[in-house]
mmCIF file of N, CA, C and O in Angstrom:
data_model
loop_
_atom_site.group_PDB
_atom_site.id
_atom_site.type_symbol
_atom_site.label_atom_id
_atom_site.label_comp_id
_atom_site.label_asym_id
_atom_site.label_seq_id
_atom_site.Cartn_x
_atom_site.Cartn_y
_atom_site.Cartn_z
ATOM 1 N N UNK A 769 -22.797 -0.713 -19.082
ATOM 2 C CA UNK A 769 -21.702 -1.570 -18.340
ATOM 3 C C UNK A 769 -20.963 -0.251 -17.878
ATOM 4 O O UNK A 769 -21.628 0.850 -19.252
ATOM 5 N N UNK A 770 -21.096 -0.344 -16.034
ATOM 6 C CA UNK A 770 -20.099 0.539 -16.607
ATOM 7 C C UNK A 770 -18.808 0.578 -16.113
ATOM 8 O O UNK A 770 -18.115 -0.358 -15.920
ATOM 9 N N UNK A 771 -17.838 1.897 -16.011
ATOM 10 C CA UNK A 771 -17.085 1.769 -16.238
ATOM 11 C C UNK A 771 -16.022 1.382 -15.153
ATOM 12 O O UNK A 771 -16.419 1.806 -14.167
ATOM 13 N N UNK A 772 -14.455 0.677 -15.149
ATOM 14 C CA UNK A 772 -14.194 0.356 -13.982
ATOM 15 C C UNK A 772 -13.214 0.618 -13.329
ATOM 16 O O UNK A 772 -13.489 2.691 -13.678
ATOM 17 N N UNK A 773 -13.312 1.338 -12.057
ATOM 18 C CA UNK A 773 -13.252 2.212 -10.593
ATOM 19 C C UNK A 773 -11.610 1.814 -10.477
ATOM 20 O O UNK A 773 -11.368 0.708 -10.224
ATOM 21 N N UNK A 774 -10.517 3.211 -10.687
ATOM 22 C CA UNK A 774 -9.615 3.089 -10.822
ATOM 23 C C UNK A 774 -8.334 2.622 -8.569
ATOM 24 O O UNK A 774 -9.675 2.673 -8.084
ATOM 25 N N UNK A 775 -7.496 1.594 -9.124
ATOM 26 C CA UNK A 775 -7.460 1.458 -7.444
ATOM 27 C C UNK A 775 -7.314 2.449 -6.545
ATOM 28 O O UNK A 775 -6.768 2.631 -6.952
ATOM 29 N N UNK A 776 -6.697 2.611 -5.215
ATOM 30 C CA UNK A 776 -7.296 3.673 -4.928
ATOM 31 C C UNK A 776 -5.190 4.059 -5.040
ATOM 32 O O UNK A 776 -5.013 4.812 -4.036
ATOM 33 N N UNK A 777 -4.857 2.048 -4.878
ATOM 34 C CA UNK A 777 -3.426 3.738 -5.172
ATOM 35 C C UNK A 777 -2.783 3.432 -5.787
ATOM 36 O O UNK A 777 -1.727 4.571 -6.410
ATOM 37 N N UNK A 778 -3.328 2.832 -7.881
ATOM 38 C CA UNK A 778 -2.930 4.055 -8.447
ATOM 39 C C UNK A 778 -4.031 5.301 -9.386
ATOM 40 O O UNK A 778 -5.072 3.539 -9.935
ATOM 41 N N UNK A 779 -3.993 5.576 -8.421
ATOM 42 C CA UNK A 779 -5.471 6.439 -9.094
ATOM 43 C C UNK A 779 -4.765 7.310 -10.810
ATOM 44 O O UNK A 779 -3.669 7.919 -11.144
ATOM 45 N N UNK A 780 -5.471 8.300 -11.344
ATOM 46 C CA UNK A 780 -5.150 8.132 -12.816
ATOM 47 C C UNK A 780 -4.834 9.963 -12.443
ATOM 48 O O UNK A 780 -4.962 10.208 -11.957
ATOM 49 N N UNK A 781 -3.558 9.902 -13.040
ATOM 50 C CA UNK A 781 -2.735 11.007 -12.982
ATOM 51 C C UNK A 781 -1.886 11.376 -12.326
ATOM 52 O O UNK A 781 -0.535 12.322 -12.431
ATOM 53 N N UNK A 782 -1.954 10.056 -11.335
ATOM 54 C CA UNK A 782 -1.265 9.871 -11.105
ATOM 55 C C UNK A 782 0.732 9.145 -11.371
ATOM 56 O O UNK A 782 0.217 8.496 -11.981
ATOM 57 N N UNK A 783 2.077 9.155 -10.649
ATOM 58 C CA UNK A 783 3.143 9.632 -10.936
ATOM 59 C C UNK A 783 3.566 7.267 -10.149
ATOM 60 O O UNK A 783 4.360 7.075 -10.770
ATOM 61 N N UNK A 784 2.514 7.463 -9.158
ATOM 62 C CA UNK A 784 2.682 6.322 -8.810
ATOM 63 C C UNK A 784 1.973 4.516 -8.871
ATOM 64 O O UNK A 784 1.128 4.873 -9.502
ATOM 65 N N UNK A 785 3.036 3.995 -8.716
ATOM 66 C CA UNK A 785 1.925 1.679 -9.401
ATOM 67 C C UNK A 785 2.377 1.822 -10.014
ATOM 68 O O UNK A 785 3.171 1.975 -10.753
ATOM 69 N N UNK A 786 2.574 0.525 -10.450
ATOM 70 C CA UNK A 786 2.886 -0.102 -11.432
ATOM 71 C C UNK A 786 2.686 -0.327 -12.370
ATOM 72 O O UNK A 786 4.103 -0.511 -13.541
ATOM 73 N N UNK A 787 1.534 0.343 -12.789
ATOM 74 C CA UNK A 787 1.144 0.500 -14.108
ATOM 75 C C UNK A 787 2.272 1.480 -14.997
ATOM 76 O O UNK A 787 2.173 2.031 -15.579
ATOM 77 N N UNK A 788 2.379 3.468 -14.243
ATOM 78 C CA UNK A 788 3.549 4.286 -14.011
ATOM 79 C C UNK A 788 4.892 3.265 -14.987
ATOM 80 O O UNK A 788 5.426 3.781 -16.026
ATOM 81 N N UNK A 789 5.216 2.967 -13.860
ATOM 82 C CA UNK A 789 6.062 1.930 -14.615
ATOM 83 C C UNK A 789 6.792 1.360 -16.146
ATOM 84 O O UNK A 789 7.699 1.417 -16.619
ATOM 85 N N UNK A 790 5.930 0.380 -15.812
ATOM 86 C CA UNK A 790 5.575 0.143 -17.089
ATOM 87 C C UNK A 790 5.540 0.909 -18.053
ATOM 88 O O UNK A 790 5.759 0.874 -19.363
ATOM 89 N N UNK A 791 4.270 2.409 -17.995
ATOM 90 C CA UNK A 791 3.918 2.714 -18.920
ATOM 91 C C UNK A 791 5.224 3.824 -19.617
ATOM 92 O O UNK A 791 6.203 4.223 -21.180
ATOM 93 N N UNK A 792 6.025 4.270 -18.754
ATOM 94 C CA UNK A 792 7.276 4.690 -19.159
ATOM 95 C C UNK A 792 8.345 4.092 -19.361
ATOM 96 O O UNK A 792 8.930 4.262 -19.859
ATOM 97 N N UNK A 793 8.864 3.183 -19.403
ATOM 98 C CA UNK A 793 9.516 1.750 -20.127
ATOM 99 C C UNK A 793 9.374 2.010 -22.011
ATOM 100 O O UNK A 793 9.945 2.050 -22.338
ATOM 101 N N UNK A 794 7.647 1.970 -21.448
ATOM 102 C CA UNK A 794 7.422 1.465 -23.062
ATOM 103 C C UNK A 794 7.282 2.959 -23.903
ATOM 104 O O UNK A 794 8.428 3.150 -24.712
ATOM 105 N N UNK A 795 7.415 4.023 -23.548
ATOM 106 C CA UNK A 795 7.452 4.553 -23.844
ATOM 107 C C UNK A 795 9.541 5.366 -23.909
ATOM 108 O O UNK A 795 9.527 5.989 -25.106
ATOM 109 N N UNK A 796 10.381 4.358 -23.359
ATOM 110 C CA UNK A 796 11.412 4.465 -23.008
ATOM 111 C C UNK A 796 11.889 3.926 -24.530
ATOM 112 O O UNK A 796 12.790 4.370 -24.818
ATOM 113 N N UNK A 797 11.413 2.650 -24.824
ATOM 114 C CA UNK A 797 11.841 1.644 -25.677
ATOM 115 C C UNK A 797 11.586 2.244 -26.801
ATOM 116 O O UNK A 797 11.507 2.552 -27.988
ATOM 117 N N UNK A 798 9.848 2.933 -27.550
ATOM 118 C CA UNK A 798 9.617 3.685 -28.010
ATOM 119 C C UNK A 798 10.047 4.475 -28.676
ATOM 120 O O UNK A 798 11.428 4.824 -29.722
ATOM 121 N N UNK A 799 10.929 5.710 -27.926
ATOM 122 C CA UNK A 799 12.366 6.395 -28.060
ATOM 123 C C UNK A 799 13.880 5.930 -27.768
ATOM 124 O O UNK A 799 13.950 7.013 -29.242
ATOM 125 N N UNK A 800 13.384 4.487 -28.082
ATOM 126 C CA UNK A 800 14.548 4.430 -28.413
ATOM 127 C C UNK A 800 15.120 4.002 -30.050
ATOM 128 O O UNK A 800 16.478 4.052 -30.471
ATOM 129 N N UNK A 801 13.589 3.605 -30.231
ATOM 130 C CA UNK A 801 14.290 3.586 -31.285
ATOM 131 C C UNK A 801 12.860 4.511 -32.425
ATOM 132 O O UNK A 801 13.746 4.295 -33.446
ATOM 133 N N UNK A 802 13.087 5.554 -31.938
ATOM 134 C CA UNK A 802 12.085 6.801 -32.705
ATOM 135 C C UNK A 802 13.618 7.491 -33.032
ATOM 136 O O UNK A 802 13.636 7.826 -34.304
ATOM 137 N N UNK A 803 14.701 7.531 -31.992
ATOM 138 C CA UNK A 803 15.809 8.591 -32.378
ATOM 139 C C UNK A 803 16.060 8.275 -33.935
ATOM 140 O O UNK A 803 17.058 9.121 -34.646
ATOM 141 N N UNK A 804 16.916 7.111 -33.135
ATOM 142 C CA UNK A 804 17.269 6.201 -34.931
ATOM 143 C C UNK A 804 17.059 7.153 -35.810
ATOM 144 O O UNK A 804 17.866 7.105 -37.074
ATOM 145 N N UNK A 805 15.795 6.702 -36.725
ATOM 146 C CA UNK A 805 15.074 5.888 -37.647
ATOM 147 C C UNK A 805 15.310 8.530 -37.615
ATOM 148 O O UNK A 805 15.165 8.598 -39.008
ATOM 149 N N UNK A 806 14.697 9.271 -37.441
ATOM 150 C CA UNK A 806 15.080 10.315 -37.236
ATOM 151 C C UNK A 806 16.664 11.198 -36.752
ATOM 152 O O UNK A 806 16.319 12.129 -38.449
ATOM 153 N N UNK A 807 17.177 10.987 -36.777
ATOM 154 C CA UNK A 807 18.998 11.339 -37.570
ATOM 155 C C UNK A 807 18.639 10.691 -38.057
ATOM 156 O O UNK A 807 19.536 11.416 -39.205
ATOM 157 N N UNK A 808 18.933 8.903 -38.889
ATOM 158 C CA UNK A 808 18.462 8.908 -40.748
ATOM 159 C C UNK A 808 18.224 10.012 -40.986
ATOM 160 O O UNK A 808 18.850 10.300 -42.154
ATOM 161 N N UNK A 809 17.099 9.428 -40.743
ATOM 162 C CA UNK A 809 15.936 10.540 -41.231
ATOM 163 C C UNK A 809 16.306 12.203 -41.276
ATOM 164 O O UNK A 809 16.581 12.709 -43.189
ATOM 165 N N UNK A 810 17.359 12.287 -40.511
ATOM 166 C CA UNK A 810 18.062 14.091 -40.644
ATOM 167 C C UNK A 810 19.234 14.175 -41.682
ATOM 168 O O UNK A 810 19.533 15.297 -41.415
ATOM 169 N N UNK A 811 19.563 12.990 -42.198
ATOM 170 C CA UNK A 811 20.920 12.709 -42.873
ATOM 171 C C UNK A 811 22.643 12.576 -41.617
ATOM 172 O O UNK A 811 23.295 13.003 -42.193
ATOM 173 N N UNK A 812 22.263 12.048 -40.636
ATOM 174 C CA UNK A 812 22.915 11.807 -39.796
ATOM 175 C C UNK A 812 23.819 10.009 -40.433
ATOM 176 O O UNK A 812 22.264 9.810 -41.073
ATOM 177 N N UNK A 813 25.050 9.433 -39.456
ATOM 178 C CA UNK A 813 25.728 8.323 -40.188
ATOM 179 C C UNK A 813 25.113 6.739 -40.029
ATOM 180 O O UNK A 813 24.192 7.304 -38.538
ATOM 181 N N UNK A 814 24.563 6.492 -40.390
ATOM 182 C CA UNK A 814 24.397 5.353 -40.233
ATOM 183 C C UNK A 814 25.251 4.934 -38.088
ATOM 184 O O UNK A 814 24.373 4.216 -37.093
ATOM 185 N N UNK A 815 26.053 5.084 -38.614
ATOM 186 C CA UNK A 815 27.506 3.769 -37.138
ATOM 187 C C UNK A 815 26.607 5.083 -36.118
ATOM 188 O O UNK A 815 26.221 4.674 -34.934
ATOM 189 N N UNK A 816 26.130 6.463 -36.695
ATOM 190 C CA UNK A 816 26.134 7.550 -35.175
ATOM 191 C C UNK A 816 24.690 7.178 -35.073
ATOM 192 O O UNK A 816 24.057 7.152 -33.328
ATOM 193 N N UNK A 817 23.561 7.068 -35.820
ATOM 194 C CA UNK A 817 22.231 6.040 -34.941
ATOM 195 C C UNK A 817 21.909 5.360 -34.718
ATOM 196 O O UNK A 817 22.224 4.987 -33.596
ATOM 197 N N UNK A 818 23.628 4.281 -34.920
ATOM 198 C CA UNK A 818 23.031 3.015 -33.904
ATOM 199 C C UNK A 818 23.949 3.352 -32.770
ATOM 200 O O UNK A 818 23.838 2.967 -32.378
ATOM 201 N N UNK A 819 24.772 3.947 -32.978
ATOM 202 C CA UNK A 819 25.690 4.892 -31.021
ATOM 203 C C UNK A 819 24.660 5.637 -30.398
ATOM 204 O O UNK A 819 24.586 4.604 -29.011
ATOM 205 N N UNK A 820 24.152 6.277 -30.844
ATOM 206 C CA UNK A 820 22.952 6.999 -30.063
ATOM 207 C C UNK A 820 21.537 5.392 -29.627
ATOM 208 O O UNK A 820 21.043 5.515 -28.718
ATOM 209 N N UNK A 821 21.277 4.751 -30.204
ATOM 210 C CA UNK A 821 20.672 3.387 -30.055
ATOM 211 C C UNK A 821 21.026 3.253 -29.136
ATOM 212 O O UNK A 821 20.371 2.698 -27.681
ATOM 213 N N UNK A 822 22.550 2.264 -29.708
ATOM 214 C CA UNK A 822 22.574 1.482 -28.233
ATOM 215 C C UNK A 822 22.897 1.868 -26.892
ATOM 216 O O UNK A 822 23.082 1.912 -25.187
ATOM 217 N N UNK A 823 23.064 4.124 -27.364
ATOM 218 C CA UNK A 823 23.850 4.247 -25.777
ATOM 219 C C UNK A 823 22.319 4.516 -25.035
ATOM 220 O O UNK A 823 21.746 4.440 -23.844
ATOM 221 N N UNK A 824 21.110 4.978 -25.765
ATOM 222 C CA UNK A 824 19.139 4.825 -25.682
ATOM 223 C C UNK A 824 19.533 3.877 -24.445
ATOM 224 O O UNK A 824 18.199 3.546 -22.903
ATOM 225 N N UNK A 825 19.789 3.110 -24.270
ATOM 226 C CA UNK A 825 19.253 1.504 -24.692
ATOM 227 C C UNK A 825 20.047 0.987 -23.279
ATOM 228 O O UNK A 825 19.266 0.883 -22.225
ATOM 229 N N UNK A 826 20.807 1.504 -23.590
ATOM 230 C CA UNK A 826 21.573 1.656 -21.731
ATOM 231 C C UNK A 826 21.228 1.797 -20.542
ATOM 232 O O UNK A 826 20.978 1.240 -19.582
ATOM 233 N N UNK A 827 20.873 3.170 -21.402
ATOM 234 C CA UNK A 827 20.428 4.650 -20.386
ATOM 235 C C UNK A 827 19.271 3.913 -19.672
ATOM 236 O O UNK A 827 17.831 3.561 -19.345
ATOM 237 N N UNK A 828 18.133 3.219 -20.906
ATOM 238 C CA UNK A 828 16.770 2.884 -19.863
ATOM 239 C C UNK A 828 16.629 1.507 -19.773
ATOM 240 O O UNK A 828 16.577 1.587 -18.321
ATOM 241 N N UNK A 829 17.786 0.991 -20.176
ATOM 242 C CA UNK A 829 17.638 -0.551 -18.942
ATOM 243 C C UNK A 829 18.509 -0.777 -17.263
ATOM 244 O O UNK A 829 17.871 -0.854 -17.157
ATOM 245 N N UNK A 830 19.179 0.379 -17.059
ATOM 246 C CA UNK A 830 20.111 1.306 -15.638
ATOM 247 C C UNK A 830 18.780 1.555 -15.008
ATOM 248 O O UNK A 830 18.429 1.305 -14.785
ATOM 249 N N UNK A 831 17.468 2.557 -15.596
ATOM 250 C CA UNK A 831 16.849 3.278 -15.302
ATOM 251 C C UNK A 831 15.613 2.300 -14.699
ATOM 252 O O UNK A 831 15.371 2.052 -14.328
ATOM 253 N N UNK A 832 15.668 1.592 -15.749
ATOM 254 C CA UNK A 832 14.698 0.921 -15.222
ATOM 255 C C UNK A 832 14.806 -0.597 -14.443
ATOM 256 O O UNK A 832 13.680 -1.407 -13.581
ATOM 257 N N UNK A 833 16.088 -1.103 -13.480
ATOM 258 C CA UNK A 833 16.483 -1.792 -13.446
ATOM 259 C C UNK A 833 16.352 -0.590 -11.395
ATOM 260 O O UNK A 833 15.924 -1.018 -10.408
ATOM 261 N N UNK A 834 16.556 0.501 -12.171
ATOM 262 C CA UNK A 834 16.595 1.517 -10.475
ATOM 263 C C UNK A 834 15.034 1.810 -9.903
ATOM 264 O O UNK A 834 14.602 2.090 -9.515
ATOM 265 N N UNK A 835 14.654 1.916 -10.968
ATOM 266 C CA UNK A 835 12.349 2.013 -10.526
ATOM 267 C C UNK A 835 12.605 0.610 -10.234
ATOM 268 O O UNK A 835 11.699 0.588 -9.209
ATOM 269 N N UNK A 836 12.658 -0.180 -10.824
ATOM 270 C CA UNK A 836 12.320 -1.942 -10.334
ATOM 271 C C UNK A 836 12.428 -1.821 -8.123
ATOM 272 O O UNK A 836 12.060 -2.255 -7.529
ATOM 273 N N UNK A 837 13.884 -2.176 -8.057
ATOM 274 C CA UNK A 837 14.288 -2.193 -7.148
ATOM 275 C C UNK A 837 14.388 -0.814 -6.079
ATOM 276 O O UNK A 837 13.217 -1.193 -4.608
ATOM 277 N N UNK A 838 13.493 -0.018 -6.710
ATOM 278 C CA UNK A 838 12.450 1.388 -5.856
ATOM 279 C C UNK A 838 11.459 0.280 -5.922
ATOM 280 O O UNK A 838 10.640 0.594 -4.895
ATOM 281 N N UNK A 839 10.959 -0.156 -6.286
ATOM 282 C CA UNK A 839 9.012 -0.519 -5.939
ATOM 283 C C UNK A 839 10.031 -1.031 -4.692
ATOM 284 O O UNK A 839 9.014 -1.918 -4.408
ATOM 285 N N UNK A 840 11.013 -1.944 -5.248
ATOM 286 C CA UNK A 840 10.738 -3.615 -4.171
ATOM 287 C C UNK A 840 10.678 -3.318 -2.616
ATOM 288 O O UNK A 840 10.494 -3.634 -2.062
ATOM 289 N N UNK A 841 11.768 -1.762 -3.342
ATOM 290 C CA UNK A 841 12.099 -1.119 -1.526
ATOM 291 C C UNK A 841 10.816 -1.273 -1.000
ATOM 292 O O UNK A 841 10.560 -1.180 0.747
ATOM 293 N N UNK A 842 9.793 0.184 -1.756
ATOM 294 C CA UNK A 842 8.534 0.898 -1.350
ATOM 295 C C UNK A 842 7.864 -0.082 -0.522
ATOM 296 O O UNK A 842 7.041 0.113 0.299
ATOM 297 N N UNK A 843 7.778 -1.891 -1.730
ATOM 298 C CA UNK A 843 7.126 -2.968 -0.769
ATOM 299 C C UNK A 843 7.375 -3.495 0.495
ATOM 300 O O UNK A 843 6.448 -3.910 1.538
ATOM 301 N N UNK A 844 8.605 -3.275 0.609
ATOM 302 C CA UNK A 844 9.607 -3.187 1.218
ATOM 303 C C UNK A 844 8.564 -2.840 3.210
ATOM 304 O O UNK A 844 8.337 -3.411 4.005
ATOM 305 N N UNK A 845 8.382 -1.440 2.566
ATOM 306 C CA UNK A 845 8.604 -0.600 3.783
ATOM 307 C C UNK A 845 7.031 -0.591 3.892
ATOM 308 O O UNK A 845 6.745 -0.403 5.743
ATOM 309 N N UNK A 846 6.234 -0.493 3.694
ATOM 310 C CA UNK A 846 4.799 -1.021 3.387
ATOM 311 C C UNK A 846 4.769 -2.034 4.972
ATOM 312 O O UNK A 846 3.757 -1.837 5.010
ATOM 313 N N UNK A 847 4.960 -3.277 4.006
ATOM 314 C CA UNK A 847 5.354 -4.317 4.476
ATOM 315 C C UNK A 847 5.549 -4.100 5.643
ATOM 316 O O UNK A 847 4.830 -4.526 7.050
ATOM 317 N N UNK A 848 6.438 -4.117 6.475
ATOM 318 C CA UNK A 848 7.261 -3.328 7.658
ATOM 319 C C UNK A 848 6.051 -2.594 8.451
ATOM 320 O O UNK A 848 6.763 -3.152 9.731
ATOM 321 N N UNK A 849 5.770 -1.138 7.951
ATOM 322 C CA UNK A 849 5.502 -0.010 8.207
ATOM 323 C C UNK A 849 3.793 -1.530 9.352
ATOM 324 O O UNK A 849 3.106 -1.629 10.396
ATOM 325 N N UNK A 850 2.849 -2.235 8.693
ATOM 326 C CA UNK A 850 2.432 -3.700 9.065
ATOM 327 C C UNK A 850 2.802 -4.355 10.052
ATOM 328 O O UNK A 850 1.201 -4.795 11.518
ATOM 329 N N UNK A 851 3.687 -4.652 10.381
ATOM 330 C CA UNK A 851 3.967 -5.190 11.065
ATOM 331 C C UNK A 851 3.711 -4.714 12.470
ATOM 332 O O UNK A 851 4.429 -3.417 13.103
ATOM 333 N N UNK A 852 4.260 -5.389 14.143
ATOM 334 C CA UNK A 852 3.979 -4.668 14.738
ATOM 335 C C UNK A 852 5.319 -4.123 15.861
ATOM 336 O O UNK A 852 6.432 -5.463 14.882
ATOM 337 N N UNK A 853 5.252 -3.023 16.468
ATOM 338 C CA UNK A 853 6.896 -2.312 16.746
ATOM 339 C C UNK A 853 7.703 -2.908 18.319
ATOM 340 O O UNK A 853 5.825 -3.393 19.261
ATOM 341 N N UNK A 854 7.756 -4.159 18.436
ATOM 342 C CA UNK A 854 8.161 -4.432 19.965
ATOM 343 C C UNK A 854 9.070 -4.099 20.536
ATOM 344 O O UNK A 854 9.151 -4.549 21.682
ATOM 345 N N UNK A 855 9.703 -3.296 20.848
ATOM 346 C CA UNK A 855 10.360 -1.933 21.724
ATOM 347 C C UNK A 855 11.760 -1.921 21.653
ATOM 348 O O UNK A 855 12.339 -3.041 20.097
ATOM 349 N N UNK A 856 12.962 -1.731 21.584
ATOM 350 C CA UNK A 856 14.175 -1.777 21.781
ATOM 351 C C UNK A 856 14.880 -3.161 21.763
ATOM 352 O O UNK A 856 15.148 -3.540 21.022
ATOM 353 N N UNK A 857 14.357 -3.983 23.223
ATOM 354 C CA UNK A 857 15.518 -5.486 23.303
ATOM 355 C C UNK A 857 13.795 -6.447 22.536
ATOM 356 O O UNK A 857 14.418 -7.694 22.750
ATOM 357 N N UNK A 858 13.151 -5.962 21.739
ATOM 358 C CA UNK A 858 12.641 -6.628 20.718
ATOM 359 C C UNK A 858 11.423 -8.167 22.074
ATOM 360 O O UNK A 858 11.839 -9.233 21.317
ATOM 361 N N UNK A 859 11.255 -7.341 22.914
ATOM 362 C CA UNK A 859 10.546 -8.731 23.566
ATOM 363 C C UNK A 859 9.463 -8.057 24.444
ATOM 364 O O UNK A 859 8.905 -6.821 23.804
ATOM 365 N N UNK A 860 8.216 -8.550 23.888
ATOM 366 C CA UNK A 860 6.913 -8.967 23.626
ATOM 367 C C UNK A 860 7.077 -9.149 25.751
ATOM 368 O O UNK A 860 7.032 -9.606 26.484
ATOM 369 N N UNK A 861 6.083 -8.258 26.560
ATOM 370 C CA UNK A 861 5.367 -8.193 27.506
ATOM 371 C C UNK A 861 5.345 -7.709 28.670
ATOM 372 O O UNK A 861 6.135 -7.162 28.162
ATOM 373 N N UNK A 862 4.940 -8.032 29.486
ATOM 374 C CA UNK A 862 5.323 -6.692 30.850
ATOM 375 C C UNK A 862 5.961 -8.007 32.318
ATOM 376 O O UNK A 862 5.432 -7.841 32.807
ATOM 377 N N UNK A 863 7.470 -8.053 32.193
ATOM 378 C CA UNK A 863 7.503 -8.654 33.401
ATOM 379 C C UNK A 863 7.584 -7.876 34.679
ATOM 380 O O UNK A 863 7.502 -7.393 34.815
ATOM 381 N N UNK A 864 7.633 -9.253 35.873
ATOM 382 C CA UNK A 864 7.958 -8.704 36.954
ATOM 383 C C UNK A 864 8.645 -7.174 37.364
ATOM 384 O O UNK A 864 8.797 -6.666 37.879
ATOM 385 N N UNK A 865 9.528 -7.329 36.566
ATOM 386 C CA UNK A 865 10.999 -6.367 36.912
ATOM 387 C C UNK A 865 10.397 -4.962 36.161
ATOM 388 O O UNK A 865 11.283 -3.713 35.865
ATOM 389 N N UNK A 866 9.483 -4.845 35.568
ATOM 390 C CA UNK A 866 9.131 -3.604 34.238
ATOM 391 C C UNK A 866 8.136 -3.113 35.480
ATOM 392 O O UNK A 866 7.159 -2.614 34.543
ATOM 393 N N UNK A 867 7.743 -3.244 36.045
ATOM 394 C CA UNK A 867 6.346 -3.350 37.609
ATOM 395 C C UNK A 867 5.171 -3.759 37.041
ATOM 396 O O UNK A 867 3.994 -3.334 36.822
ATOM 397 N N UNK A 868 4.852 -4.835 36.308
ATOM 398 C CA UNK A 868 3.565 -5.442 36.363
ATOM 399 C C UNK A 868 2.972 -5.292 37.374
ATOM 400 O O UNK A 868 3.723 -5.546 38.582
ATOM 401 N N UNK A 869 1.987 -6.466 37.139
ATOM 402 C CA UNK A 869 1.067 -7.169 38.611
ATOM 403 C C UNK A 869 2.440 -7.931 39.698
ATOM 404 O O UNK A 869 2.125 -9.072 37.994
ATOM 405 N N UNK A 870 1.875 -8.261 40.102
ATOM 406 C CA UNK A 870 2.823 -9.531 40.804
ATOM 407 C C UNK A 870 0.285 -10.383 40.900
ATOM 408 O O UNK A 870 -0.321 -9.780 41.654
ATOM 409 N N UNK A 871 0.555 -12.314 41.087
ATOM 410 C CA UNK A 871 -0.546 -12.265 41.604
ATOM 411 C C UNK A 871 -1.197 -12.235 42.972
ATOM 412 O O UNK A 871 -2.527 -12.071 42.912
ATOM 413 N N UNK A 872 0.039 -11.614 43.286
ATOM 414 C CA UNK A 872 -0.790 -12.184 45.087
ATOM 415 C C UNK A 872 -1.349 -10.801 45.446
ATOM 416 O O UNK A 872 -1.415 -10.435 46.714
ATOM 417 N N UNK A 873 -1.219 -9.339 45.355
ATOM 418 C CA UNK A 873 -1.588 -7.953 45.563
ATOM 419 C C UNK A 873 -0.518 -7.537 45.958
ATOM 420 O O UNK A 873 0.722 -8.432 45.875
ATOM 421 N N UNK A 874 -1.193 -5.968 46.802
ATOM 422 C CA UNK A 874 0.062 -5.782 47.959
ATOM 423 C C UNK A 874 -0.094 -5.526 49.708
ATOM 424 O O UNK A 874 0.279 -4.569 50.154
ATOM 425 N N UNK A 875 -0.842 -7.218 50.097
ATOM 426 C CA UNK A 875 -0.451 -7.552 50.610
ATOM 427 C C UNK A 875 0.334 -7.797 52.048
ATOM 428 O O UNK A 875 1.252 -8.154 51.625
ATOM 429 N N UNK A 876 0.239 -6.272 52.530
ATOM 430 C CA UNK A 876 1.748 -6.720 53.447
ATOM 431 C C UNK A 876 1.414 -8.239 54.237
ATOM 432 O O UNK A 876 0.751 -9.278 54.623
ATOM 433 N N UNK A 877 2.855 -8.921 53.928
ATOM 434 C CA UNK A 877 3.212 -10.096 55.502
ATOM 435 C C UNK A 877 3.467 -10.140 56.431
ATOM 436 O O UNK A 877 4.053 -9.065 56.905
ATOM 437 N N UNK A 878 2.216 -10.955 56.498
ATOM 438 C CA UNK A 878 2.250 -10.807 58.568
ATOM 439 C C UNK A 878 2.963 -12.393 59.085
ATOM 440 O O UNK A 878 3.336 -13.038 58.821
#
C-alpha cells in the first residue's frame, strides 16, 4: 500500500491550505484549555484563570473569522484569474470602428 500523495495546493510543511487553518484553530483551542489549567496549577486565582480563558477564546474566535474571510477572498481571486479579461468597456469582438475587416475587401468603387 503506497502513501497518499500530497495535494499540489497543500504541500507538506507549507502554511497554506484548508488543513493549515483547521490545525491552527485546533492548537488555539488546545491552548485556551491548557493555559487556565497551568495558571491554576501555578497558584493563580480561579477568576484570573477564567478571565484568561475567556480572553483567549475571544481572540481565537476573531482570528478564525479573519482566516476564513481571507480564504474566501483568495478563492475569489483564484476564480477571477481564470475568467477572460474583456477590456475596458467590457465588449468583445472587433467592430468596424475598431479596425476590423470589412466583408467587401479594399477595392475602390467605380
